[in-house]
XYZ file of C-alpha atoms in Angstrom:
133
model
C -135.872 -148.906 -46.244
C -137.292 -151.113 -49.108
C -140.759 -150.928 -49.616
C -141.698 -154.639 -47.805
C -139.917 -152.931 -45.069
C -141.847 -150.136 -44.955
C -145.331 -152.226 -45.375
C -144.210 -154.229 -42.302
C -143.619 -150.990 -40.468
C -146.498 -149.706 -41.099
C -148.776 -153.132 -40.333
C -146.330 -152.945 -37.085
C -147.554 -149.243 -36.154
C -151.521 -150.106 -37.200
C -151.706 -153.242 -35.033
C -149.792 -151.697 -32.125
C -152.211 -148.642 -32.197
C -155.057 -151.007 -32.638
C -154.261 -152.810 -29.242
C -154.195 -149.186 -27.101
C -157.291 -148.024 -29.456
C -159.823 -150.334 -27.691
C -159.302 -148.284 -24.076
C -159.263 -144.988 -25.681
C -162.796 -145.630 -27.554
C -164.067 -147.512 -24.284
C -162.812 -144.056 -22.379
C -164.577 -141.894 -24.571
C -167.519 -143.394 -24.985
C -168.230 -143.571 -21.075
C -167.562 -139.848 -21.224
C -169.506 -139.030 -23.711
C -172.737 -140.257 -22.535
C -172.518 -137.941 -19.626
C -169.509 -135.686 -19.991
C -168.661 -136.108 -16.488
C -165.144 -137.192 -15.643
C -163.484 -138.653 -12.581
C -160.931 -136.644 -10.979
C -158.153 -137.241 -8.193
C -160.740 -135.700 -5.768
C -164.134 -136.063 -7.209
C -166.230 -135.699 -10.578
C -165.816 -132.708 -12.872
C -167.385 -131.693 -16.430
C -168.420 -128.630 -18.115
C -172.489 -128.188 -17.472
C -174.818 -126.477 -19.852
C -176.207 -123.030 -17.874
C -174.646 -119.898 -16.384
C -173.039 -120.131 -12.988
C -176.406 -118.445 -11.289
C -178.364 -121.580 -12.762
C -175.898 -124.772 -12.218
C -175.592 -123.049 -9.022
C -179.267 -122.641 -8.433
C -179.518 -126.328 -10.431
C -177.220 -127.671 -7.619
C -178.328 -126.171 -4.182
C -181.942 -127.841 -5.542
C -180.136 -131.784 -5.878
C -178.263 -131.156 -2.613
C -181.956 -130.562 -1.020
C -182.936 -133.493 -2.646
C -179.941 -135.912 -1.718
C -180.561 -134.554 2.094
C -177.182 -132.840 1.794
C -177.336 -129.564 4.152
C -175.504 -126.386 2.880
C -173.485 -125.019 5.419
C -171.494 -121.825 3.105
C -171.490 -120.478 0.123
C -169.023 -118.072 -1.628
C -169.094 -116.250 -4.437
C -166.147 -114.105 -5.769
C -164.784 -112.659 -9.637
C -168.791 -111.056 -9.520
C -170.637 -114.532 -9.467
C -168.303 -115.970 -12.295
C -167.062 -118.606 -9.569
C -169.171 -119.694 -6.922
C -168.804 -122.558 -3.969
C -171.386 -124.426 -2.254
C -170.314 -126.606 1.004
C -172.526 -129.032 2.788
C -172.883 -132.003 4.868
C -175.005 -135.927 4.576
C -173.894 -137.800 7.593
C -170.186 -138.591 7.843
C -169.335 -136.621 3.951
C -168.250 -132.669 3.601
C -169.198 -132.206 0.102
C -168.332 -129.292 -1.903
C -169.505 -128.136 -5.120
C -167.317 -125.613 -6.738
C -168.180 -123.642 -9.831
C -166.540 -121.506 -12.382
C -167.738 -119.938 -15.724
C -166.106 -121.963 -18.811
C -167.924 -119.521 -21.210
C -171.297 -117.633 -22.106
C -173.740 -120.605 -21.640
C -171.384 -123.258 -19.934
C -170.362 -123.737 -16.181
C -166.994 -125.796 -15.147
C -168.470 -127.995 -12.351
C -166.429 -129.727 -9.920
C -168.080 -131.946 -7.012
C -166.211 -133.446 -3.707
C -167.578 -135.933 -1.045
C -164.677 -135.876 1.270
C -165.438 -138.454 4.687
C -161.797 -137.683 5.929
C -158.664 -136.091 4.608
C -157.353 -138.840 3.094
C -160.609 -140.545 2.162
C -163.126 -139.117 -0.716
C -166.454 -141.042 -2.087
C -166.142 -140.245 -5.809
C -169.007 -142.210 -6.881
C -171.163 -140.081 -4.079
C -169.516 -137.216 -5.959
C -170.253 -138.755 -9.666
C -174.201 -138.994 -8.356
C -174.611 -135.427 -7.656
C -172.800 -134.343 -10.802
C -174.945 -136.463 -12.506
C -177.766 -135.091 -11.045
C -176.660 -131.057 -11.605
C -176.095 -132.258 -15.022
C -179.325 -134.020 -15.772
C -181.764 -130.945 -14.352
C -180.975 -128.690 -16.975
């Protein structure tokens, strides 16, 4: 390759990444603001707070959405923990799992049927565990 070839190539790779790079920085800067992403079934990020407070943090917001908690589990000694309960025609489930020392793994469903899920309803709550720290 002569060096003009090699220039080109490179313009070529710079202006090709430049044209995916807009979505990527649009992507991570609506993550960043709340660290919650969308998932196939819900919203999911990694909350600030042992499992005993996001969980505590989250039966509080499901009290305050109206949502009424019909179980809870708790298994691996309180390191994961489940809370299920209902707001009109949604089954929403909040399932949690330590991610570290201070940090929770937070996943939220609002399922109306099997084959139907609200994930904005679910983004709300998250958004909601997240922001009562």
């Amino acid at each position: 390759m002569t060096p003009t070839w090699k220039l080109r190539a490179q313009w070529a790779l710079l202006l090709g990444a430049a044209g995916v790079l807009p979505g990527c920085v649009a992507a991570a800067a609506a993550g960043a603001g709340t660290g919650i992403y969308l998932t196939t079934r819900g919203a999911e990020s990694v909350v600030n707070g042992s499992v005993g407070d996001v969980a505590a943090r989250a039966r509080t917001v499901m009290g305050d959405m109206g949502i009424t908690i019909s179980e809870t589990t708790m298994k691996d000694s309180g390191d994961k923990r489940e809370l299920k309960g209902k707001k009109d025609d949604l089954d929403v489930t909040i399932s949690m799992e330590r991610a570290g020392d201070a940090t929770t793994k937070t996943e939220v469903t609002a399922r109306k049927n099997l084959v139907e899920l609200d994930k904005d309803y679910a983004q709300q709550i998250l958004n909601r565990i997240v922001k009562s720290s």
